[in-house]
Each structure stands twice: as C-alpha cells, then as structure tokens.
Coordinates of C-alpha atoms and ligand atoms in Angstrom, one line a residue:
M1 CA 91.3 167.8 179.3
T2 CA 90.4 164.4 180.7
I3 CA 88.5 163.4 183.5
A4 CA 91.9 161.9 184.5
T5 CA 94.4 165.3 183.6
E6 CA 92.3 167.6 185.4
L7 CA 93.3 165.8 188.2
P8 CA 97.1 167.0 190.0
A9 CA 98.9 163.8 190.5
F10 CA 97.8 163.1 186.7
D11 CA 98.9 166.5 185.5
P12 CA 102.4 166.4 183.7
S13 CA 103.8 169.2 185.0
S14 CA 103.2 168.6 188.7
T15 CA 105.1 166.6 189.8
S16 CA 109.1 167.3 189.9
T17 CA 111.1 166.4 187.5
P18 CA 114.2 166.0 187.1
P19 CA 116.4 167.3 184.8
A20 CA 116.7 166.3 181.6
D21 CA 118.8 163.6 180.1
A22 CA 122.3 164.2 178.1
A23 CA 120.9 165.0 175.2
G24 CA 119.8 167.9 176.1
R25 CA 115.5 167.2 175.7
G26 CA 113.5 169.1 178.0
T27 CA 116.6 171.6 179.3
D28 CA 114.2 174.9 178.2
G29 CA 113.0 174.9 182.5
H30 CA 110.4 173.0 181.2
A31 CA 109.3 169.6 182.7
A32 CA 110.5 167.4 179.8
P33 CA 107.6 165.2 178.2
I34 CA 106.2 162.0 179.1
T35 CA 107.3 159.9 176.3
M36 CA 106.1 156.1 175.3
L37 CA 109.2 154.8 177.0
N38 CA 107.5 150.8 177.5
P39 CA 109.0 150.2 180.9
D40 CA 109.6 146.6 179.6
F41 CA 112.3 148.3 177.7
P42 CA 112.6 151.8 177.8
F43 CA 113.9 152.3 174.5
S44 CA 114.2 155.9 173.9
Y45 CA 113.5 155.4 169.7
D46 CA 113.1 158.2 169.2
H47 CA 116.8 159.8 170.2
Y48 CA 117.7 156.8 168.2
L49 CA 115.9 157.8 165.3
A50 CA 117.1 161.4 165.1
H51 CA 120.0 160.2 165.4
P52 CA 122.7 161.8 163.0
D53 CA 124.5 158.4 162.4
G54 CA 122.0 157.1 161.1
L55 CA 120.7 153.5 162.5
G56 CA 123.9 150.8 161.2
S57 CA 124.7 150.3 157.8
V58 CA 125.1 146.9 156.0
P59 CA 128.6 145.9 154.1
P60 CA 128.8 147.5 150.3
E61 CA 128.7 144.4 148.8
L62 CA 125.2 143.7 149.8
Y63 CA 124.0 146.6 148.6
G64 CA 120.3 145.9 146.8
T65 CA 119.9 142.7 148.7
E66 CA 116.5 142.0 148.3
V67 CA 114.7 141.6 152.0
A68 CA 110.8 140.5 152.2
V69 CA 108.7 142.5 153.8
I70 CA 105.1 140.7 154.5
G71 CA 101.9 143.5 155.4
A72 CA 102.5 147.3 154.3
G73 CA 100.9 148.9 157.3
V74 CA 102.8 151.4 159.9
S75 CA 104.9 148.7 160.2
G76 CA 106.2 147.4 157.5
L77 CA 106.2 150.1 156.2
V78 CA 108.5 151.6 158.8
T79 CA 110.7 148.6 158.3
A80 CA 110.9 148.7 153.8
Y81 CA 111.1 152.1 154.1
E82 CA 114.7 151.9 157.1
L83 CA 116.0 149.1 154.9
M84 CA 115.9 150.7 151.5
K85 CA 117.9 154.3 153.5
L86 CA 120.3 150.8 154.4
G87 CA 121.1 149.9 150.7
L88 CA 118.6 147.7 151.5
R89 CA 116.2 146.2 148.6
P90 CA 112.8 145.6 150.7
V91 CA 110.1 143.5 148.5
V92 CA 106.7 144.8 150.7
Y93 CA 104.2 141.8 150.6
E94 CA 100.2 143.4 151.1
A95 CA 97.3 141.2 151.2
D96 CA 94.1 144.3 150.8
Q97 CA 95.9 148.4 151.0
I98 CA 98.0 149.6 151.5
G99 CA 97.6 151.0 155.2
G100 CA 96.7 148.1 157.3
R101 CA 94.8 149.0 160.4
L102 CA 95.5 152.5 159.6
R103 CA 92.8 152.6 156.8
T104 CA 91.0 155.6 155.7
A105 CA 87.4 155.2 154.1
A106 CA 86.1 158.0 152.0
F107 CA 82.2 158.7 152.0
P108 CA 81.4 157.6 148.4
A109 CA 79.1 160.9 147.9
A110 CA 81.5 163.4 149.3
P111 CA 85.3 161.8 148.7
G112 CA 87.0 164.5 150.5
V113 CA 85.0 163.5 154.1
V114 CA 86.4 160.6 155.6
A115 CA 86.6 158.7 158.2
D116 CA 88.9 156.2 160.1
L117 CA 87.9 152.6 160.3
G118 CA 91.5 151.7 162.5
G119 CA 93.8 154.4 164.7
M120 CA 92.2 157.7 164.3
R121 CA 94.0 159.0 167.6
F122 CA 97.5 158.9 168.5
P123 CA 98.8 160.4 171.7
V124 CA 101.6 163.3 171.2
S125 CA 103.8 160.9 173.9
G126 CA 104.2 157.7 170.8
K127 CA 107.4 160.1 169.8
A128 CA 108.7 157.3 167.6
F129 CA 105.5 157.9 165.3
Y130 CA 105.7 161.3 165.2
H131 CA 109.0 161.0 163.9
Y132 CA 107.7 159.6 160.6
V133 CA 104.4 162.0 161.0
D134 CA 106.8 165.0 160.9
L135 CA 109.1 163.6 158.3
L136 CA 106.4 163.5 155.7
G137 CA 105.2 166.8 156.3
L138 CA 101.2 165.6 157.7
Q139 CA 98.8 168.0 159.1
T140 CA 97.9 167.0 162.8
Q141 CA 94.6 168.4 164.8
D142 CA 93.3 167.6 168.5
F143 CA 91.5 164.6 168.3
P144 CA 87.8 165.3 169.9
N145 CA 88.3 162.6 172.9
P146 CA 85.7 162.7 175.5
L147 CA 86.2 166.6 177.9
A148 CA 89.2 167.4 175.4
E149 CA 89.9 170.7 174.9
A150 CA 88.9 170.4 171.5
T151 CA 85.8 169.0 171.8
S152 CA 82.9 171.5 172.3
S153 CA 80.9 169.9 175.4
T154 CA 80.9 165.8 176.2
V155 CA 77.5 164.3 177.3
I156 CA 77.7 161.0 180.0
E157 CA 74.4 159.0 180.1
L158 CA 74.6 156.2 182.6
A159 CA 71.8 154.3 184.0
G160 CA 69.5 156.4 182.1
K161 CA 71.0 159.7 183.7
K162 CA 72.1 162.6 182.1
H163 CA 75.3 164.5 182.5
Y164 CA 76.2 167.5 180.6
A165 CA 80.2 169.2 180.7
E166 CA 81.6 171.4 179.1
K167 CA 84.5 171.1 181.0
P168 CA 84.9 168.2 183.9
G169 CA 84.4 170.3 186.9
D170 CA 81.1 170.7 185.2
L171 CA 80.6 166.8 186.2
P172 CA 79.1 166.1 189.0
L173 CA 81.2 165.7 192.4
F174 CA 80.5 161.8 191.9
F175 CA 82.7 161.8 189.0
R176 CA 85.6 163.5 191.1
E177 CA 85.8 160.8 193.6
V178 CA 85.4 158.1 190.7
A179 CA 89.2 160.0 189.5
D180 CA 90.8 160.3 192.8
A181 CA 89.6 156.6 193.6
W182 CA 92.2 155.8 190.6
K183 CA 94.3 158.2 190.6
A184 CA 95.0 156.3 194.2
A185 CA 94.8 153.2 193.3
V186 CA 97.6 153.5 190.7
N187 CA 99.6 155.5 192.8
D188 CA 99.0 153.2 196.1
G189 CA 99.1 150.2 194.0
A190 CA 102.3 150.9 190.6
K191 CA 104.5 153.5 192.3
F192 CA 102.3 155.7 189.2
V193 CA 103.9 159.1 190.2
Q194 CA 107.7 157.4 190.3
M195 CA 107.1 155.8 187.0
Q196 CA 106.0 158.5 185.3
D197 CA 109.5 161.1 186.4
A198 CA 110.8 157.9 185.1
I199 CA 109.7 157.7 182.3
K200 CA 109.9 161.6 182.0
A201 CA 113.9 161.7 182.8
R202 CA 114.1 158.9 180.9
D203 CA 115.9 156.8 183.4
M204 CA 116.2 153.8 182.0
A205 CA 117.7 152.0 185.3
R206 CA 115.5 153.8 187.7
I207 CA 112.3 153.1 185.2
K208 CA 113.6 148.8 185.4
D209 CA 113.9 148.5 189.2
L210 CA 110.3 150.2 189.6
W211 CA 108.7 147.5 186.7
N212 CA 110.3 144.7 187.6
E213 CA 109.5 144.6 191.2
L214 CA 105.6 145.1 190.2
L215 CA 105.7 143.2 187.6
P216 CA 105.9 139.3 188.3
L217 CA 102.7 140.8 190.5
M218 CA 100.5 142.4 188.2
D219 CA 101.6 139.4 185.7
E220 CA 98.4 137.7 187.6
Q221 CA 96.1 140.5 187.9
T222 CA 93.1 141.7 185.6
F223 CA 92.5 145.2 185.0
Y224 CA 88.9 144.5 187.2
G225 CA 90.9 143.1 190.4
F226 CA 93.1 145.4 190.4
I227 CA 90.6 147.7 191.2
A228 CA 88.4 146.2 192.9
A229 CA 91.3 144.6 195.7
S230 CA 92.3 149.0 195.8
D231 CA 91.8 150.7 199.4
S232 CA 90.6 153.5 197.7
F233 CA 88.0 151.4 195.2
K234 CA 86.9 149.2 197.9
K235 CA 86.1 152.2 200.1
A236 CA 83.8 154.1 197.7
G237 CA 81.8 151.2 196.6
F238 CA 80.9 149.3 193.7
A239 CA 79.0 152.3 191.9
H240 CA 82.4 153.8 191.1
R241 CA 83.5 150.7 190.1
E242 CA 81.3 150.9 187.6
A243 CA 80.9 153.8 186.5
F244 CA 85.0 153.7 186.0
G245 CA 84.4 151.5 183.3
Q246 CA 81.8 153.4 181.8
V247 CA 84.2 156.8 182.0
G248 CA 87.0 155.8 182.1
F249 CA 90.9 157.1 181.6
G250 CA 91.3 158.9 179.3
T251 CA 89.9 158.3 176.0
G252 CA 86.7 156.6 177.9
G253 CA 85.1 153.9 178.9
W254 CA 87.4 150.7 179.2
D255 CA 85.3 147.7 181.3
T256 CA 85.6 146.0 178.0
D257 CA 89.5 145.4 179.0
F258 CA 88.4 144.7 182.6
P259 CA 89.5 140.8 182.2
N260 CA 92.7 142.1 180.8
S261 CA 95.9 141.7 182.4
I262 CA 96.4 144.7 185.2
L263 CA 100.2 145.4 183.2
E264 CA 98.7 146.5 179.1
I265 CA 96.3 148.9 181.1
L266 CA 100.0 150.5 183.6
R267 CA 101.8 150.3 180.3
V268 CA 99.5 152.4 178.3
V269 CA 99.0 155.3 181.8
Y270 CA 102.6 155.3 182.3
T271 CA 103.1 156.7 179.2
D272 CA 100.0 159.1 178.8
A273 CA 98.7 157.2 175.3
D274 CA 95.4 157.9 177.2
D275 CA 95.6 162.0 176.8
Q276 CA 96.5 164.2 174.3
H277 CA 95.3 162.3 171.0
R278 CA 95.8 164.1 167.6
F279 CA 94.2 163.2 164.1
I280 CA 96.0 163.5 161.3
R281 CA 94.9 165.9 159.2
G282 CA 92.5 164.0 155.5
G283 CA 93.3 160.5 157.4
A284 CA 95.2 158.4 159.0
Q285 CA 96.3 156.0 156.0
R286 CA 97.8 159.4 154.5
L287 CA 100.2 158.0 157.0
P288 CA 101.4 154.7 155.7
E289 CA 101.2 155.6 151.9
A290 CA 103.6 158.8 152.4
L291 CA 105.8 156.9 153.4
W292 CA 105.1 154.5 150.5
Q293 CA 106.2 157.1 147.8
H294 CA 108.6 158.7 150.0
A295 CA 112.1 159.9 148.6
P296 CA 114.5 160.0 151.6
S297 CA 117.6 162.2 151.0
D298 CA 119.8 160.4 152.6
M299 CA 120.1 156.5 151.6
A300 CA 123.2 154.5 151.2
H301 CA 123.3 153.2 147.8
W302 CA 119.6 154.2 146.0
P303 CA 119.9 157.1 143.9
A304 CA 118.0 160.5 144.2
G305 CA 114.5 160.2 143.8
T306 CA 113.9 156.4 144.6
S307 CA 110.9 155.1 147.1
L308 CA 109.0 152.1 147.6
S309 CA 106.4 152.7 145.4
S310 CA 109.6 153.4 143.0
L311 CA 111.0 149.7 143.6
H312 CA 107.6 148.4 143.4
S313 CA 107.2 150.1 140.2
G314 CA 103.7 151.2 141.7
S315 CA 102.6 148.1 143.7
P316 CA 103.3 145.8 146.4
R317 CA 103.6 142.6 145.9
G318 CA 100.4 140.1 146.8
A319 CA 99.0 138.2 149.7
V320 CA 101.8 135.4 151.1
G321 CA 100.5 131.8 151.0
K322 CA 103.0 130.0 152.3
I323 CA 106.6 130.5 153.9
S324 CA 109.2 128.1 154.0
R325 CA 113.5 127.2 154.0
D326 CA 115.0 126.0 150.7
Q327 CA 117.4 123.9 150.3
D328 CA 119.9 127.2 150.4
G329 CA 118.6 127.8 153.6
N330 CA 117.0 131.0 152.4
L331 CA 113.7 132.0 152.9
R332 CA 111.0 131.1 150.6
I333 CA 108.0 133.4 150.5
R334 CA 105.0 131.8 148.0
E335 CA 101.8 134.1 147.0
R336 CA 98.2 133.5 147.1
W337 CA 98.5 132.7 143.4
G338 CA 101.3 131.0 142.7
R339 CA 104.5 133.5 142.2
E340 CA 107.5 132.8 144.5
A341 CA 111.3 134.2 145.4
S342 CA 113.5 133.5 148.1
Y343 CA 114.7 136.0 150.6
P344 CA 118.6 136.1 152.9
A345 CA 115.9 138.1 155.5
V346 CA 112.1 138.1 155.9
V347 CA 109.9 140.4 158.3
S348 CA 106.8 139.7 159.2
T349 CA 104.5 142.3 160.7
C350 CA 101.1 141.3 160.2
Q351 CA 98.6 140.2 163.4
S352 CA 101.3 137.2 164.2
W353 CA 98.6 134.8 165.0
L354 CA 98.0 135.1 160.9
L355 CA 101.1 132.5 160.5
S356 CA 99.1 129.6 162.0
T357 CA 95.7 130.5 160.1
R358 CA 96.0 132.5 156.9
I359 CA 99.6 131.7 155.9
H360 CA 101.1 128.3 155.7
T361 CA 104.5 129.0 157.7
E362 CA 106.7 126.0 158.4
E363 CA 106.7 124.9 161.8
A364 CA 110.3 124.3 162.1
L365 CA 110.9 128.3 161.3
F366 CA 109.9 128.8 165.0
P367 CA 110.7 127.2 168.3
A368 CA 107.8 125.4 169.9
E369 CA 107.3 128.3 172.4
L370 CA 107.2 130.8 170.2
W371 CA 104.1 129.3 168.6
T372 CA 102.6 128.9 171.7
A373 CA 102.6 132.5 172.4
M374 CA 101.4 133.6 168.9
E375 CA 98.1 131.1 169.3
R376 CA 97.5 131.8 172.7
S377 CA 97.3 135.7 172.4
H378 CA 94.4 137.2 173.1
Y379 CA 93.2 139.6 170.1
M380 CA 90.2 142.3 171.2
Q381 CA 87.7 143.1 168.5
S382 CA 86.4 146.7 167.7
S383 CA 84.0 147.6 165.8
K384 CA 82.9 151.4 164.7
T385 CA 80.4 152.7 162.4
F386 CA 80.2 156.2 160.9
V387 CA 77.6 157.9 159.0
M388 CA 77.9 161.5 157.5
V389 CA 76.0 164.5 158.2
D390 CA 75.2 167.6 156.1
R391 CA 76.6 170.2 158.5
P392 CA 78.3 169.6 161.9
F393 CA 74.7 170.5 162.9
W394 CA 75.3 169.4 166.7
K395 CA 77.0 173.2 167.4
D396 CA 73.2 174.3 167.3
I397 CA 72.4 175.6 170.7
D398 CA 69.0 174.5 172.8
P399 CA 67.1 178.1 172.9
E400 CA 65.8 176.1 176.5
T401 CA 69.0 175.4 177.8
G402 CA 71.8 177.1 175.7
N403 CA 73.8 173.6 175.5
D404 CA 75.0 172.0 172.8
I405 CA 72.1 170.0 171.1
L406 CA 74.6 167.0 170.5
S407 CA 77.3 166.4 172.5
M408 CA 80.5 163.9 172.8
T409 CA 78.6 161.0 173.9
L410 CA 79.8 158.0 176.9
T411 CA 76.7 156.1 177.6
D412 CA 76.3 152.5 179.2
R413 CA 74.3 152.0 176.1
L414 CA 75.4 149.7 172.9
N415 CA 77.0 152.5 171.8
R416 CA 79.4 153.3 174.1
A417 CA 81.1 156.3 172.9
T418 CA 80.3 158.9 170.4
Y419 CA 82.6 160.8 168.6
L420 CA 81.2 164.0 166.4
L421 CA 84.6 165.2 164.3
D422 CA 83.8 168.8 162.4
N423 CA 85.3 169.1 159.0
G424 CA 84.6 173.3 159.6
P425 CA 81.6 174.7 159.3
D426 CA 78.9 174.6 156.4
Q427 CA 80.3 171.7 155.4
P428 CA 79.9 167.5 155.9
A429 CA 80.6 166.2 159.0
V430 CA 81.5 163.0 160.4
I431 CA 79.4 161.1 163.5
L432 CA 81.6 158.6 164.6
L433 CA 77.8 157.0 166.0
S434 CA 79.5 154.1 167.9
Y435 CA 83.5 153.0 168.8
T436 CA 83.2 149.4 171.2
W437 CA 85.3 146.8 171.8
N438 CA 85.6 143.0 172.9
D439 CA 82.3 141.9 173.7
D440 CA 80.3 145.7 173.4
A441 CA 81.8 144.4 169.7
L442 CA 80.7 141.5 169.7
K443 CA 77.4 142.5 170.1
W444 CA 77.1 144.6 165.7
L445 CA 79.5 141.8 164.1
A446 CA 76.1 139.9 162.9
L447 CA 74.2 143.2 162.3
D448 CA 74.8 145.4 158.6
A449 CA 74.8 148.9 158.7
D450 CA 72.2 150.0 158.4
E451 CA 70.7 147.5 161.6
R452 CA 73.9 149.0 162.7
V453 CA 72.5 152.5 162.4
E454 CA 68.7 152.1 163.6
L455 CA 70.3 150.8 166.5
M456 CA 72.8 153.4 167.6
L457 CA 70.2 156.1 166.7
H458 CA 67.6 154.7 168.8
S459 CA 69.9 155.0 171.5
L460 CA 71.0 158.3 170.4
E461 CA 67.0 159.9 170.9
Q462 CA 66.4 158.0 174.3
I463 CA 69.5 160.2 175.2
Y464 CA 68.4 163.3 173.5
P465 CA 64.8 163.5 172.9
G466 CA 63.7 165.7 169.7
V467 CA 66.8 166.5 168.1
D468 CA 66.6 164.7 164.4
I469 CA 70.2 163.2 164.2
A470 CA 68.8 161.2 161.4
G471 CA 67.2 164.0 159.5
H472 CA 70.9 165.4 158.7
I473 CA 72.4 162.2 157.4
V474 CA 73.8 161.8 154.0
G475 CA 75.0 158.8 151.9
Q476 CA 75.0 155.7 153.0
P477 CA 76.8 154.5 156.4
I478 CA 80.6 153.3 157.1
T479 CA 81.2 150.6 159.4
V480 CA 83.9 147.8 159.8
S481 CA 84.5 145.0 162.4
W482 CA 88.0 144.4 162.2
E483 CA 87.1 140.9 163.7
A484 CA 85.3 139.6 160.6
D485 CA 88.0 140.8 158.1
P486 CA 90.6 137.7 157.4
N487 CA 93.3 139.6 157.1
F488 CA 92.6 140.6 160.8
M489 CA 90.6 138.4 162.3
G490 CA 90.8 140.8 165.3
A491 CA 91.5 144.1 166.1
F492 CA 94.5 144.9 168.7
K493 CA 96.3 142.0 170.8
A494 CA 95.5 142.8 175.0
N495 CA 97.4 140.1 176.9
L496 CA 95.2 138.1 179.4
P497 CA 96.7 137.1 183.5
G498 CA 99.8 135.1 182.4
H499 CA 101.3 136.8 179.6
Y500 CA 103.4 138.2 179.4
R501 CA 106.0 135.4 179.4
Y502 CA 104.1 135.6 175.8
Q503 CA 104.4 139.0 175.5
Q504 CA 107.8 139.1 176.2
R505 CA 109.1 136.0 173.9
L506 CA 107.4 137.7 170.6
F507 CA 108.6 140.5 171.8
T508 CA 112.8 139.5 172.1
H509 CA 112.6 137.6 168.8
F510 CA 114.5 139.8 167.1
K511 CA 117.6 139.0 168.9
Q512 CA 118.6 135.9 167.3
D513 CA 122.3 135.0 168.7
R514 CA 120.5 132.2 170.7
L515 CA 118.5 130.7 168.0
P516 CA 119.8 127.8 166.7
E517 CA 120.6 128.7 162.3
S518 CA 117.6 126.6 161.3
Q519 CA 115.2 129.5 163.2
R520 CA 117.3 132.8 162.2
G521 CA 116.4 135.0 159.4
I522 CA 112.6 135.4 160.4
F523 CA 111.5 138.4 162.6
L524 CA 108.5 139.6 163.4
A525 CA 107.0 143.1 163.9
G526 CA 103.7 145.1 164.6
D527 CA 102.0 146.7 166.9
D528 CA 100.9 142.8 168.0
V529 CA 104.4 141.9 169.4
S530 CA 105.1 145.3 171.1
F531 CA 104.3 145.6 174.1
T532 CA 101.8 148.2 173.4
A533 CA 99.1 146.3 170.9
G534 CA 96.5 149.0 169.9
W535 CA 99.1 152.0 169.2
A536 CA 100.7 152.3 166.4
E537 CA 103.9 153.7 168.4
G538 CA 104.4 149.6 169.0
A539 CA 104.5 149.2 165.0
V540 CA 107.0 151.8 164.7
T541 CA 109.2 150.8 167.4
T542 CA 108.8 146.7 166.9
G543 CA 109.7 147.7 162.7
L544 CA 112.8 148.8 164.2
N545 CA 113.7 145.9 166.3
A546 CA 113.3 144.3 162.8
V547 CA 115.5 145.8 161.1
W548 CA 118.6 146.3 163.6
G549 CA 117.7 142.3 163.3
V550 CA 117.8 141.7 159.6
V551 CA 121.1 144.0 159.5
K552 CA 122.8 142.3 162.2
H553 CA 121.6 138.5 160.3
L554 CA 123.2 139.9 157.3
G555 CA 126.9 140.5 159.1
G556 CA 125.8 144.6 159.6
A557 CA 126.0 146.8 162.6
S558 CA 124.9 149.3 164.3
A559 CA 126.3 153.1 163.9
P560 CA 129.0 153.2 167.3
G561 CA 128.0 156.7 168.1
N562 CA 124.2 154.9 168.1
P563 CA 123.5 151.7 169.4
G564 CA 120.6 150.2 168.8
P565 CA 117.6 147.9 170.5
G566 CA 119.2 144.9 170.2
D567 CA 122.7 146.5 171.6
L568 CA 120.9 147.3 175.0
L569 CA 118.2 144.5 174.6
D570 CA 119.6 142.2 177.4
E571 CA 120.8 144.7 179.8
F572 CA 117.7 146.9 179.7
G573 CA 114.6 144.5 178.7
P574 CA 111.8 142.6 179.6
I575 CA 113.4 140.3 182.6
S576 CA 112.4 136.5 182.7
L577 CA 109.8 135.1 185.6
D578 CA 110.5 131.6 186.0
Ligands
LIG1 N1 94.2 152.9 170.7 C1 93.6 152.8 170.7 C2 92.2 154.0 171.0 O1 92.7 155.0 170.9 C3 92.3 151.4 171.7 C4 93.2 150.6 172.0 C5 92.9 149.9 173.3 N2 93.9 149.0 173.9 C6 93.0 148.6 174.5 N3 94.0 146.7 175.0 N4 91.9 148.8 174.9 O2 90.7 153.7 171.0

C-alpha cells in the first residue's frame, strides 16, 4: 500500500468497471486491471505480443537480411529479438554493457549480492515488459517502496520531525490531508477516475476523448503549477504542497519533477506506473542478458536453437561512431574503431540526443523538426549510492519503542530516499543510502563514492541517533550518476511544458509513409522516444513500434488478425496541436 493507494479513489477495485474487453481479459468477475495503456496512443501491446498469429512477416526472399540495432538495452534487445523471430538478422551494436540502464552491479566482496543501478522496480501494470519477464522465466518479488506491503516500516522525516509508520494509517492526519488534496486535484483537474475506468476497459476511443481535451491545456502547465492552481491545494496551503513534493505518491518524493510538464506525471498516475512495483531476483540486468541468450521456439527461417548471442558469436559489435547514407541508398554504420557495414534499415535505441553528441549522424537522415525534438529534450539526472551490510540488521527491534531500529526513509535532507534491500536472514544485505533525481542528483555529482557515503551516513545519524549503520558496512560502496556516463548523459527524459509537440514527433516517426525516401529506414526507439520515459515499458513498446516500422519498410506486413502499432496510429495516435 502506498499513501496514494490507501485512498478510495485510487483503489483500482473501488470504482465501477465496465465488463472486460472482447479478448476476454478480466471476465472472471474481478475488475479488469490497469495496464500501462498510454493515453497518447492506448494500443494494447500486451495483446499484440500474445496474439497467436505473431507480429507479422517479411517476404521469404528477405530472410536473413541484416538490420542494425544500436544499443543492447531492453529496447534494442526486444527489437533485435523480434526481428530475429521474423527471420531477419539483427546486428546489435553496443558501446558498453548488454543491459543499458538495466544495469546490475555486484559487490566484489560477495558477488552474489547485487545493486540495480538503473531500473530497479517495475510496475505490474507494465504488461508488455512482463511479457518478456514471463517468457524468460525470471523470478520477481515485491519491491520495498515507502509504505508498501513488502516494507516492514517507513520513516518520513521532514523539517527535523520524524514519523514512524508500519502502515499508512499510522501517519498523522496531516499526511492523509496531503494525499486527499492530490486525489482531489487530479480528479478535479484531470478526470482521474474516468480515465482509469477507460483504461481498465481498454476503451481506446474513450481514453482518447478524455485525453485530447486535457492535452492542449496541460502541455502548458508544470507539475508544480498544476498543484498550486488546484482548489484543494490552495485550500490546504503551502505546507501540504511542500510535503506532497517530499513524500509524493507511490514511490516517494517527486518534487524534483515539479518543473516538468504535468502531462508526464498524469501518464504515470493514470496507469499506476508508480504503484505495485516488483524487482527482478538476481538483478534487473538478468532480463536483457536472458533476452540475448534466449532461443525462441517459433521463429521464421532460423534453425531451432538460434539466439541473438549465437547470431553474434557471443558478443555484440562495438560502439557506433557514425551513421550515414551510402551511394546505394543503404544506411552505413561505422564503428568507433573503424569497421563499416551497410544496412537497409537501422534502429537506434540509445538516448536520442546521443545522435547529435556521441554519434556523428548525417543531418539529412532526419527532418529538421525531428532534430529540434531531439535537441530540445530534457533529461533528468539520477544518482544512487549503495552499501553492502553484514545482515539485515534493520529488523532488530528497539526495546524501548518496539519499532524497527532503521526503516525505509523519506527525508528532506540530501539523501531524499533510503531503501532497505533484504536478501534473507543472516545474508549480506544492501542499503540504497540515497536515490535522487535532478537537482538533488546534481548535488552528489562532484563527490566520490566515499564522500557520498559519509554525508549520507551523517544524515541518517541525525534521523536515527545511536544506530550504528557504519559498523555493519562491508566491502566497497557502489555509486552511479547517470549524467556522468558519456553513453547516457542523463538518466531518463522528462518533458518540460511546451514539449508535447517534440514528443509527438519522436514517437510517431516510426510510421514513415509521409517522409521522403531519403529519410526512411532509420528508426528511433527507447524509453525517451516513448511517452513514459524512465519506465522499461516505454523501452519495450517503442522497440515494438520500430519492429513494425522495419517490417513495413522492407515490404512486409502485420498478421491480418493482429494489427500492429503503425496500423492503428493514425486513428488512435497522439493528436497534433497547432
Ligand atoms: N521509474 C523510475 C523509478 O521508479 C523513475 C522514473 C521517474 N520519472 C520521472 N519523470 N521522474 O524510480
């Protein structure tokens, strides 16, 4: 349970839900679940993936045709995997590690103990992502978010005042008022309940009707402006606004998102992306690694046992240095160390602005407006610092209070959020001392791991006087600042007000029928091209868009009974603003 979900209007089962969709999901008498059906394009990628007829076909004479895929993160590997299943030959390029921002680091002193440096918690509403989790047989478990079921206790410490809670109801009335104000704000200002009902029913037309009306107004508004302008927060006053930013909804404080467009936040809360998170046992990187190794059973052209790994003899190609068009009209890729190859189609899944910074990309390959969309995009910084401890000592009980001696912590101090990650009794455990975004992440950027840990422990000592956290630390700390990594230059995109038009251009580019020949054949995918940057679901679904685009480009088509994203984009896709 989170602060938000405790409240009736946020409880998926508390609103009346029309009967399930034609495909029969949710007809067991239970309300159909919320899925990450994006209001800009509410296409059911999970149904598309599950359809027995598959994602389409290419003419058999094209079997074995090479298609370049830049980036071996989730988006690139989903793209490559599905292209392989269609009988094409994906050629994956990777500058660093298989996994992208699903990167898991092991503590050298105990290599079985791991830390997820990027994506670490995956909402169950992300059904396309879980399609691959299930396919690959990965084990998942509830993530210990603030006040979640899996979290034994949570401490909220604001302005030096500390509140201990094992369930949301343990918190003072003030926090209930904050959550109520947010609930009222999204209902009054953004038709929250209606939208969730439409999403549960997978009613594409209804979702679009609701969203298209809100969108032009909301694109002008920041997250903070939306809250400040709402009647409920006006009535409640500044302290409630402030605490809302610090405690937030679902996953914790979101005030570092205050300058971003409210559209970004609405997409998250409508689709429960901030709720019911699970983590992947053994680390999130297991998913991309398993995709790389997996040999699908139902492939066109390739013999049984073929996997991405086997097609690449074990390793992807190197970093891409240059993308251009050759004399024959094919796309030419030069690696950082000089090897060159040409392809009829290329899918680029790295952060899109790397195409103007890290990769020398011929300008004529994209329309000028698309370059603007890539250049103007806003990426969030994000930093995490982990330590390994000898055991989950936080479960020890303070004899005086009867409380856990240390809890999952939300604070207005530099740390902002501390997560306790248990690997079982008497096993080494992990503390994510601090997970921060934007300005809060920049405050850590210049400091090395030890300096970060020292400051973080200092903050925790003020919150938990007398608890010797440092005395439990073993091995070296692990820290990351995604903005400092030249292959990412930021953690994930977050659009600012007025950026909707850019996002629309990026997202719809995979349908290339209106582009001149000279700009076709190169596709963009990745979470920053999706409408939900910072969620793996967006990486998966934009990868599937790119697969559709490549198939179309090469002269193939969707299976007749299973229309793909590009087949429905004109009807249900993002609208154009003037
Ligand atoms: N999904 C990530 C998490 O759960 C963070 C993404 C947040 N997106 C944002 N615009 N702040 O931590």
